[in-house]
Amino acid sequence: MAAQTTPADNRRQLQSQTYQLAALDQDFILGESTRGIRLQLEYAKVEEALRTWGVRSTVVVFGSARVHENGPPRHIAWYRQAREFARIVSELAGAKTSNGPVRDNVIATGGGPGLMEAANRGACDAGAPSIGFNITLVHEQQPNAYSTPELTFRFQYFAIRKMHLAMRANALVVFPGGFGTLDEMFEILTLKQTAKISQIPILLFDQSYWRSLLNLDVLVSEGLIAPQDTSLFMFADDAEEAWTLLKQHLLCAFPPRQDSP
């Protein structure tokens, strides 16, 4: 009778990190060599959700996270106007389900507090969806309570977040803000200046604020931008004026987005 053999103990092999499926290995997925894959995943996850919701185009609203509805009088005014502007756009420009399976001019923000919250809140007032493109920061930024939950995203990489903010935009409205708002605004201005995106309307809200902050005539006089570059954007001082200006610049045509940055 042949002697029976005992199977070798392979528990160490089964428990080895290298034996894990690559897709389930968090240390591998979050490692240096897979950064490109993570960038791709951040793009693809959002793209899939937006397509599922039929979001063809957006109206992007930038503005400070530090402005609140109960702050100083000027902050209160900015918050109210951002909320009202987003309500008007969401009610009239194609974001609601009554317009069919394709949604146009859906309000999109950075997803955080302050003026981003105000814009998402305005869309909510209109019974329309809105998008929140949130970002992971050292001091954690929480999503506001008014963006549509299924359209509230969290990014690790600013580059992919900016790409999603730009690629479906039919218009950009920039409320007062600080470094982050300026960074995002000049990103879109540069894309428009260099024709990397179509000539979408860019509107700066509260002319007195922006004129006190920006002196682009210096860039013109030094030959660093062309004189016509100062016409890449417009000003508005209230929600109704902003809506009127955008309608005059073909927003009401709801063109499908064909290009990408």
PDB file of C-alpha atoms in Angstrom:
ATOM      1  CA  MET A   1       0.000   0.000   0.000  1.00  0.00           C
ATOM      2  CA  ALA A   2       1.417   3.350  -1.101  1.00  0.00           C
ATOM      3  CA  ALA A   3       2.210   5.851   1.660  1.00  0.00           C
ATOM      4  CA  GLN A   4      -0.040   8.908   1.792  1.00  0.00           C
ATOM      5  CA  THR A   5       1.611  12.312   1.408  1.00  0.00           C
ATOM      6  CA  THR A   6       0.572  15.462   3.253  1.00  0.00           C
ATOM      7  CA  PRO A   7       0.009  18.553   1.051  1.00  0.00           C
ATOM      8  CA  ALA A   8       2.587  21.236   1.649  1.00  0.00           C
ATOM      9  CA  ASP A   9       1.342  24.224   3.647  1.00  0.00           C
ATOM     10  CA  ASN A  10       0.802  27.052   1.139  1.00  0.00           C
ATOM     11  CA  ARG A  11      -0.787  29.580   3.478  1.00  0.00           C
ATOM     12  CA  ARG A  12       2.145  31.962   3.204  1.00  0.00           C
ATOM     13  CA  GLN A  13       1.796  32.030  -0.566  1.00  0.00           C
ATOM     14  CA  LEU A  14      -1.933  32.646  -0.374  1.00  0.00           C
ATOM     15  CA  GLN A  15      -1.409  35.499   2.087  1.00  0.00           C
ATOM     16  CA  SER A  16       1.375  37.160   0.137  1.00  0.00           C
ATOM     17  CA  GLN A  17       0.611  40.645  -1.144  1.00  0.00           C
ATOM     18  CA  THR A  18       1.968  39.705  -4.554  1.00  0.00           C
ATOM     19  CA  TYR A  19      -0.694  36.988  -4.801  1.00  0.00           C
ATOM     20  CA  GLN A  20      -3.537  39.509  -4.522  1.00  0.00           C
ATOM     21  CA  LEU A  21      -5.393  40.411  -7.683  1.00  0.00           C
ATOM     22  CA  ALA A  22      -3.848  43.617  -8.963  1.00  0.00           C
ATOM     23  CA  ALA A  23      -7.203  45.427  -8.994  1.00  0.00           C
ATOM     24  CA  LEU A  24      -7.720  44.620  -5.293  1.00  0.00           C
ATOM     25  CA  ASP A  25      -4.210  45.486  -4.136  1.00  0.00           C
ATOM     26  CA  GLN A  26      -4.522  48.994  -2.651  1.00  0.00           C
ATOM     27  CA  ASP A  27      -0.783  49.383  -2.060  1.00  0.00           C
ATOM     28  CA  PHE A  28      -0.181  48.661  -5.742  1.00  0.00           C
ATOM     29  CA  ILE A  29      -3.050  50.789  -7.060  1.00  0.00           C
ATOM     30  CA  LEU A  30      -1.911  53.755  -4.945  1.00  0.00           C
ATOM     31  CA  GLY A  31       1.765  53.320  -5.803  1.00  0.00           C
ATOM     32  CA  GLU A  32       4.064  55.437  -7.949  1.00  0.00           C
ATOM     33  CA  SER A  33       3.951  53.192 -11.008  1.00  0.00           C
ATOM     34  CA  THR A  34       0.160  53.338 -11.348  1.00  0.00           C
ATOM     35  CA  ARG A  35      -0.335  57.120 -11.215  1.00  0.00           C
ATOM     36  CA  GLY A  36      -1.265  57.144 -14.897  1.00  0.00           C
ATOM     37  CA  ILE A  37      -3.960  54.547 -14.259  1.00  0.00           C
ATOM     38  CA  ARG A  38      -5.371  56.620 -11.395  1.00  0.00           C
ATOM     39  CA  LEU A  39      -5.538  59.669 -13.652  1.00  0.00           C
ATOM     40  CA  GLN A  40      -7.417  57.606 -16.219  1.00  0.00           C
ATOM     41  CA  LEU A  41      -9.809  56.260 -13.599  1.00  0.00           C
ATOM     42  CA  GLU A  42     -10.614  59.755 -12.310  1.00  0.00           C
ATOM     43  CA  TYR A  43     -11.494  60.808 -15.845  1.00  0.00           C
ATOM     44  CA  ALA A  44     -13.487  57.691 -16.722  1.00  0.00           C
ATOM     45  CA  LYS A  45     -15.583  57.445 -13.554  1.00  0.00           C
ATOM     46  CA  VAL A  46     -16.909  60.985 -13.899  1.00  0.00           C
ATOM     47  CA  GLU A  47     -17.388  60.668 -17.649  1.00  0.00           C
ATOM     48  CA  GLU A  48     -19.539  57.573 -17.194  1.00  0.00           C
ATOM     49  CA  ALA A  49     -21.763  59.201 -14.567  1.00  0.00           C
ATOM     50  CA  LEU A  50     -22.296  62.365 -16.603  1.00  0.00           C
ATOM     51  CA  ARG A  51     -23.224  60.354 -19.686  1.00  0.00           C
ATOM     52  CA  THR A  52     -25.663  58.284 -17.652  1.00  0.00           C
ATOM     53  CA  TRP A  53     -27.400  61.491 -16.567  1.00  0.00           C
ATOM     54  CA  GLY A  54     -27.414  62.846 -20.125  1.00  0.00           C
ATOM     55  CA  VAL A  55     -25.283  65.875 -19.288  1.00  0.00           C
ATOM     56  CA  ARG A  56     -24.243  67.291 -22.644  1.00  0.00           C
ATOM     57  CA  SER A  57     -23.161  70.772 -21.573  1.00  0.00           C
ATOM     58  CA  THR A  58     -22.682  72.828 -18.415  1.00  0.00           C
ATOM     59  CA  VAL A  59     -22.580  76.367 -17.114  1.00  0.00           C
ATOM     60  CA  VAL A  60     -19.593  76.490 -14.792  1.00  0.00           C
ATOM     61  CA  VAL A  61     -19.718  78.759 -11.748  1.00  0.00           C
ATOM     62  CA  PHE A  62     -16.515  79.608  -9.876  1.00  0.00           C
ATOM     63  CA  GLY A  63     -16.303  81.582  -6.630  1.00  0.00           C
ATOM     64  CA  SER A  64     -14.875  81.734  -3.139  1.00  0.00           C
ATOM     65  CA  ALA A  65     -15.447  79.006  -0.557  1.00  0.00           C
ATOM     66  CA  ARG A  66     -15.166  81.709   2.136  1.00  0.00           C
ATOM     67  CA  VAL A  67     -18.308  83.653   1.201  1.00  0.00           C
ATOM     68  CA  HIS A  68     -21.422  82.717   3.180  1.00  0.00           C
ATOM     69  CA  GLU A  69     -25.057  83.782   3.227  1.00  0.00           C
ATOM     70  CA  ASN A  70     -24.701  85.214   6.746  1.00  0.00           C
ATOM     71  CA  GLY A  71     -21.397  87.018   6.243  1.00  0.00           C
ATOM     72  CA  PRO A  72     -20.592  90.698   5.632  1.00  0.00           C
ATOM     73  CA  PRO A  73     -23.107  92.626   3.474  1.00  0.00           C
ATOM     74  CA  ARG A  74     -21.111  92.298   0.271  1.00  0.00           C
ATOM     75  CA  HIS A  75     -20.699  88.559   0.805  1.00  0.00           C
ATOM     76  CA  ILE A  76     -24.421  88.199   1.439  1.00  0.00           C
ATOM     77  CA  ALA A  77     -25.141  89.969  -1.857  1.00  0.00           C
ATOM     78  CA  TRP A  78     -22.731  87.754  -3.795  1.00  0.00           C
ATOM     79  CA  TYR A  79     -24.217  84.607  -2.271  1.00  0.00           C
ATOM     80  CA  ARG A  80     -27.779  85.663  -3.108  1.00  0.00           C
ATOM     81  CA  GLN A  81     -26.885  86.597  -6.658  1.00  0.00           C
ATOM     82  CA  ALA A  82     -25.012  83.328  -7.282  1.00  0.00           C
ATOM     83  CA  ARG A  83     -28.006  81.390  -6.000  1.00  0.00           C
ATOM     84  CA  GLU A  84     -30.458  83.390  -8.114  1.00  0.00           C
ATOM     85  CA  PHE A  85     -28.319  83.164 -11.247  1.00  0.00           C
ATOM     86  CA  ALA A  86     -28.059  79.378 -10.955  1.00  0.00           C
ATOM     87  CA  ARG A  87     -31.809  79.126 -10.369  1.00  0.00           C
ATOM     88  CA  ILE A  88     -32.565  81.094 -13.539  1.00  0.00           C
ATOM     89  CA  VAL A  89     -30.163  79.076 -15.687  1.00  0.00           C
ATOM     90  CA  SER A  90     -31.413  75.770 -14.285  1.00  0.00           C
ATOM     91  CA  GLU A  91     -35.034  76.754 -14.852  1.00  0.00           C
ATOM     92  CA  LEU A  92     -34.687  78.096 -18.391  1.00  0.00           C
ATOM     93  CA  ALA A  93     -31.616  76.697 -20.133  1.00  0.00           C
ATOM     94  CA  GLY A  94     -32.211  72.967 -20.514  1.00  0.00           C
ATOM     95  CA  ALA A  95     -31.037  71.222 -17.342  1.00  0.00           C
ATOM     96  CA  LYS A  96     -34.389  69.820 -16.200  1.00  0.00           C
ATOM     97  CA  THR A  97     -35.828  66.435 -17.139  1.00  0.00           C
ATOM     98  CA  SER A  98     -38.746  68.094 -18.934  1.00  0.00           C
ATOM     99  CA  ASN A  99     -36.291  68.902 -21.735  1.00  0.00           C
ATOM    100  CA  GLY A 100     -35.849  65.221 -22.582  1.00  0.00           C
ATOM    101  CA  PRO A 101     -33.034  62.729 -22.083  1.00  0.00           C
ATOM    102  CA  VAL A 102     -30.282  65.229 -22.899  1.00  0.00           C
ATOM    103  CA  ARG A 103     -29.492  67.953 -20.378  1.00  0.00           C
ATOM    104  CA  ASP A 104     -27.823  71.197 -21.405  1.00  0.00           C
ATOM    105  CA  ASN A 105     -26.319  73.999 -19.336  1.00  0.00           C
ATOM    106  CA  VAL A 106     -26.321  72.051 -16.091  1.00  0.00           C
ATOM    107  CA  ILE A 107     -24.789  74.111 -13.295  1.00  0.00           C
ATOM    108  CA  ALA A 108     -21.326  72.800 -12.382  1.00  0.00           C
ATOM    109  CA  THR A 109     -19.202  74.029  -9.474  1.00  0.00           C
ATOM    110  CA  GLY A 110     -16.176  73.000  -7.461  1.00  0.00           C
ATOM    111  CA  GLY A 111     -18.630  71.321  -5.113  1.00  0.00           C
ATOM    112  CA  GLY A 112     -17.507  73.036  -1.918  1.00  0.00           C
ATOM    113  CA  PRO A 113     -18.988  75.659   0.407  1.00  0.00           C
ATOM    114  CA  GLY A 114     -19.464  79.384  -0.108  1.00  0.00           C
ATOM    115  CA  LEU A 115     -20.374  80.613  -3.584  1.00  0.00           C
ATOM    116  CA  MET A 116     -20.106  77.070  -4.938  1.00  0.00           C
ATOM    117  CA  GLU A 117     -22.802  76.071  -2.470  1.00  0.00           C
ATOM    118  CA  ALA A 118     -24.908  79.059  -3.527  1.00  0.00           C
ATOM    119  CA  ALA A 119     -24.862  77.997  -7.179  1.00  0.00           C
ATOM    120  CA  ASN A 120     -25.678  74.355  -6.430  1.00  0.00           C
ATOM    121  CA  ARG A 121     -28.423  75.594  -4.122  1.00  0.00           C
ATOM    122  CA  GLY A 122     -29.941  77.732  -6.865  1.00  0.00           C
ATOM    123  CA  ALA A 123     -30.160  74.720  -9.161  1.00  0.00           C
ATOM    124  CA  CYS A 124     -31.774  72.780  -6.329  1.00  0.00           C
ATOM    125  CA  ASP A 125     -34.321  75.604  -5.916  1.00  0.00           C
ATOM    126  CA  ALA A 126     -35.276  75.081  -9.563  1.00  0.00           C
ATOM    127  CA  GLY A 127     -35.667  71.333  -9.136  1.00  0.00           C
ATOM    128  CA  ALA A 128     -32.758  70.711 -11.513  1.00  0.00           C
ATOM    129  CA  PRO A 129     -29.634  68.602 -11.082  1.00  0.00           C
ATOM    130  CA  SER A 130     -26.254  70.217 -10.580  1.00  0.00           C
ATOM    131  CA  ILE A 131     -22.685  68.971 -10.483  1.00  0.00           C
ATOM    132  CA  GLY A 132     -20.117  69.233  -7.698  1.00  0.00           C
ATOM    133  CA  PHE A 133     -16.490  68.596  -8.685  1.00  0.00           C
ATOM    134  CA  ASN A 134     -14.938  68.370  -5.220  1.00  0.00           C
ATOM    135  CA  ILE A 135     -11.215  67.983  -4.514  1.00  0.00           C
ATOM    136  CA  THR A 136      -9.248  66.267  -1.760  1.00  0.00           C
ATOM    137  CA  LEU A 137      -7.269  68.889   0.184  1.00  0.00           C
ATOM    138  CA  VAL A 138      -4.950  68.829   3.192  1.00  0.00           C
ATOM    139  CA  HIS A 139      -7.673  70.579   5.150  1.00  0.00           C
ATOM    140  CA  GLU A 140     -10.512  68.374   3.992  1.00  0.00           C
ATOM    141  CA  GLN A 141     -13.112  70.121   1.844  1.00  0.00           C
ATOM    142  CA  GLN A 142     -16.536  68.604   2.303  1.00  0.00           C
ATOM    143  CA  PRO A 143     -19.142  68.668  -0.474  1.00  0.00           C
ATOM    144  CA  ASN A 144     -21.998  71.067   0.051  1.00  0.00           C
ATOM    145  CA  ALA A 145     -25.504  69.718   0.680  1.00  0.00           C
ATOM    146  CA  TYR A 146     -27.072  70.974  -2.580  1.00  0.00           C
ATOM    147  CA  SER A 147     -25.238  69.304  -5.475  1.00  0.00           C
ATOM    148  CA  THR A 148     -26.992  66.233  -6.851  1.00  0.00           C
ATOM    149  CA  PRO A 149     -25.565  63.274  -4.864  1.00  0.00           C
ATOM    150  CA  GLU A 150     -25.129  61.116  -7.983  1.00  0.00           C
ATOM    151  CA  LEU A 151     -23.289  64.015  -9.646  1.00  0.00           C
ATOM    152  CA  THR A 152     -21.035  64.852  -6.696  1.00  0.00           C
ATOM    153  CA  PHE A 153     -17.476  63.733  -7.381  1.00  0.00           C
ATOM    154  CA  ARG A 154     -14.212  63.686  -5.474  1.00  0.00           C
ATOM    155  CA  PHE A 155     -10.873  64.197  -7.190  1.00  0.00           C
ATOM    156  CA  GLN A 156      -7.304  63.663  -6.114  1.00  0.00           C
ATOM    157  CA  TYR A 157      -5.824  65.472  -9.120  1.00  0.00           C
ATOM    158  CA  PHE A 158      -6.500  69.109  -9.933  1.00  0.00           C
ATOM    159  CA  ALA A 159      -5.643  68.484 -13.597  1.00  0.00           C
ATOM    160  CA  ILE A 160      -8.448  65.985 -14.168  1.00  0.00           C
ATOM    161  CA  ARG A 161     -10.880  68.106 -12.184  1.00  0.00           C
ATOM    162  CA  LYS A 162     -10.058  71.144 -14.334  1.00  0.00           C
ATOM    163  CA  MET A 163     -10.461  69.052 -17.466  1.00  0.00           C
ATOM    164  CA  HIS A 164     -13.977  68.028 -16.466  1.00  0.00           C
ATOM    165  CA  LEU A 165     -14.837  71.617 -15.550  1.00  0.00           C
ATOM    166  CA  ALA A 166     -13.748  72.806 -18.995  1.00  0.00           C
ATOM    167  CA  MET A 167     -14.716  70.111 -21.454  1.00  0.00           C
ATOM    168  CA  ARG A 168     -18.524  70.494 -21.354  1.00  0.00           C
ATOM    169  CA  ALA A 169     -18.712  74.197 -20.529  1.00  0.00           C
ATOM    170  CA  ASN A 170     -21.056  76.344 -22.609  1.00  0.00           C
ATOM    171  CA  ALA A 171     -20.273  79.324 -20.377  1.00  0.00           C
ATOM    172  CA  LEU A 172     -18.183  80.313 -17.372  1.00  0.00           C
ATOM    173  CA  VAL A 173     -19.406  82.698 -14.677  1.00  0.00           C
ATOM    174  CA  VAL A 174     -16.781  83.786 -12.149  1.00  0.00           C
ATOM    175  CA  PHE A 175     -17.917  85.253  -8.853  1.00  0.00           C
ATOM    176  CA  PRO A 176     -15.404  86.949  -6.529  1.00  0.00           C
ATOM    177  CA  GLY A 177     -12.793  84.635  -5.098  1.00  0.00           C
ATOM    178  CA  GLY A 178      -9.189  84.155  -4.097  1.00  0.00           C
ATOM    179  CA  PHE A 179      -6.245  82.117  -5.365  1.00  0.00           C
ATOM    180  CA  GLY A 180      -8.285  79.048  -6.315  1.00  0.00           C
ATOM    181  CA  THR A 181     -10.874  81.067  -8.219  1.00  0.00           C
ATOM    182  CA  LEU A 182      -8.173  83.054 -10.022  1.00  0.00           C
ATOM    183  CA  ASP A 183      -6.315  79.870 -10.937  1.00  0.00           C
ATOM    184  CA  GLU A 184      -9.428  78.287 -12.420  1.00  0.00           C
ATOM    185  CA  MET A 185     -10.469  81.489 -14.203  1.00  0.00           C
ATOM    186  CA  PHE A 186      -7.114  82.014 -15.884  1.00  0.00           C
ATOM    187  CA  GLU A 187      -7.027  78.358 -16.880  1.00  0.00           C
ATOM    188  CA  ILE A 188     -10.224  78.829 -18.922  1.00  0.00           C
ATOM    189  CA  LEU A 189      -9.139  82.240 -20.202  1.00  0.00           C
ATOM    190  CA  THR A 190      -5.910  80.691 -21.482  1.00  0.00           C
ATOM    191  CA  LEU A 191      -7.801  77.872 -23.198  1.00  0.00           C
ATOM    192  CA  LYS A 192     -10.072  80.430 -24.862  1.00  0.00           C
ATOM    193  CA  GLN A 193      -7.191  82.746 -25.807  1.00  0.00           C
ATOM    194  CA  THR A 194      -5.309  79.874 -27.430  1.00  0.00           C
ATOM    195  CA  ALA A 195      -8.433  78.413 -29.087  1.00  0.00           C
ATOM    196  CA  LYS A 196      -8.082  75.126 -27.226  1.00  0.00           C
ATOM    197  CA  ILE A 197     -11.792  75.406 -26.441  1.00  0.00           C
ATOM    198  CA  SER A 198     -14.566  77.119 -28.378  1.00  0.00           C
ATOM    199  CA  GLN A 199     -15.244  80.790 -27.785  1.00  0.00           C
ATOM    200  CA  ILE A 200     -17.561  80.327 -24.838  1.00  0.00           C
ATOM    201  CA  PRO A 201     -18.769  83.426 -22.976  1.00  0.00           C
ATOM    202  CA  ILE A 202     -16.803  84.184 -19.805  1.00  0.00           C
ATOM    203  CA  LEU A 203     -18.561  86.496 -17.397  1.00  0.00           C
ATOM    204  CA  LEU A 204     -17.033  88.118 -14.299  1.00  0.00           C
ATOM    205  CA  PHE A 205     -19.586  88.989 -11.640  1.00  0.00           C
ATOM    206  CA  ASP A 206     -19.331  92.325  -9.807  1.00  0.00           C
ATOM    207  CA  GLN A 207     -17.401  94.641 -12.084  1.00  0.00           C
ATOM    208  CA  SER A 208     -16.117  96.843  -9.251  1.00  0.00           C
ATOM    209  CA  TYR A 209     -14.470  93.863  -7.554  1.00  0.00           C
ATOM    210  CA  TRP A 210     -12.757  92.590 -10.672  1.00  0.00           C
ATOM    211  CA  ARG A 211     -11.622  95.998 -11.923  1.00  0.00           C
ATOM    212  CA  SER A 212     -10.070  96.735  -8.543  1.00  0.00           C
ATOM    213  CA  LEU A 213      -8.246  93.407  -8.633  1.00  0.00           C
ATOM    214  CA  LEU A 214      -7.167  93.101 -12.266  1.00  0.00           C
ATOM    215  CA  ASN A 215      -5.321  95.741 -14.272  1.00  0.00           C
ATOM    216  CA  LEU A 216      -4.870  93.999 -17.585  1.00  0.00           C
ATOM    217  CA  ASP A 217      -3.857  97.272 -19.236  1.00  0.00           C
ATOM    218  CA  VAL A 218      -0.422  96.684 -17.701  1.00  0.00           C
ATOM    219  CA  LEU A 219      -0.104  93.420 -19.649  1.00  0.00           C
ATOM    220  CA  VAL A 220      -1.194  95.197 -22.841  1.00  0.00           C
ATOM    221  CA  SER A 221       1.208  98.120 -22.370  1.00  0.00           C
ATOM    222  CA  GLU A 222       4.108  95.723 -21.762  1.00  0.00           C
ATOM    223  CA  GLY A 223       3.222  93.748 -24.880  1.00  0.00           C
ATOM    224  CA  LEU A 224       2.468  90.578 -22.913  1.00  0.00           C
ATOM    225  CA  ILE A 225      -1.082  90.146 -24.186  1.00  0.00           C
ATOM    226  CA  ALA A 226      -2.850  91.526 -27.240  1.00  0.00           C
ATOM    227  CA  PRO A 227      -5.303  94.410 -26.809  1.00  0.00           C
ATOM    228  CA  GLN A 228      -8.159  92.175 -27.967  1.00  0.00           C
ATOM    229  CA  ASP A 229      -7.402  89.735 -25.143  1.00  0.00           C
ATOM    230  CA  THR A 230      -9.064  92.158 -22.722  1.00  0.00           C
ATOM    231  CA  SER A 231     -12.320  91.352 -24.553  1.00  0.00           C
ATOM    232  CA  LEU A 232     -12.198  87.652 -23.721  1.00  0.00           C
ATOM    233  CA  PHE A 233     -14.650  88.257 -20.870  1.00  0.00           C
ATOM    234  CA  MET A 234     -17.624  90.431 -19.895  1.00  0.00           C
ATOM    235  CA  PHE A 235     -18.927  91.899 -16.638  1.00  0.00           C
ATOM    236  CA  ALA A 236     -22.288  91.629 -14.901  1.00  0.00           C
ATOM    237  CA  ASP A 237     -23.593  93.055 -11.638  1.00  0.00           C
ATOM    238  CA  ASP A 238     -26.754  91.039 -11.014  1.00  0.00           C
ATOM    239  CA  ALA A 239     -28.248  87.663 -11.889  1.00  0.00           C
ATOM    240  CA  GLU A 240     -30.714  88.953 -14.482  1.00  0.00           C
ATOM    241  CA  GLU A 241     -28.009  90.915 -16.299  1.00  0.00           C
ATOM    242  CA  ALA A 242     -25.762  87.844 -16.305  1.00  0.00           C
ATOM    243  CA  TRP A 243     -28.532  85.714 -17.785  1.00  0.00           C
ATOM    244  CA  THR A 244     -29.318  88.339 -20.446  1.00  0.00           C
ATOM    245  CA  LEU A 245     -25.679  88.560 -21.495  1.00  0.00           C
ATOM    246  CA  LEU A 246     -25.331  84.795 -21.771  1.00  0.00           C
ATOM    247  CA  LYS A 247     -28.465  84.526 -23.896  1.00  0.00           C
ATOM    248  CA  GLN A 248     -27.034  87.149 -26.251  1.00  0.00           C
ATOM    249  CA  HIS A 249     -23.925  85.013 -26.660  1.00  0.00           C
ATOM    250  CA  LEU A 250     -25.711  81.940 -27.972  1.00  0.00           C
ATOM    251  CA  LEU A 251     -26.176  80.119 -24.692  1.00  0.00           C
ATOM    252  CA  CYS A 252     -29.867  79.790 -25.576  1.00  0.00           C
ATOM    253  CA  ALA A 253     -28.915  77.697 -28.617  1.00  0.00           C
ATOM    254  CA  PHE A 254     -27.751  74.848 -26.326  1.00  0.00           C
ATOM    255  CA  PRO A 255     -25.051  73.638 -28.750  1.00  0.00           C
ATOM    256  CA  PRO A 256     -23.721  70.144 -28.076  1.00  0.00           C
ATOM    257  CA  ARG A 257     -20.109  70.083 -26.981  1.00  0.00           C
ATOM    258  CA  GLN A 258     -17.920  68.609 -29.716  1.00  0.00           C
ATOM    259  CA  ASP A 259     -14.480  69.738 -28.603  1.00  0.00           C
ATOM    260  CA  SER A 260     -12.386  69.112 -25.512  1.00  0.00           C
ATOM    261  CA  PRO A 261      -9.380  70.884 -24.032  1.00  0.00           C
TER     262      PRO A 261
END
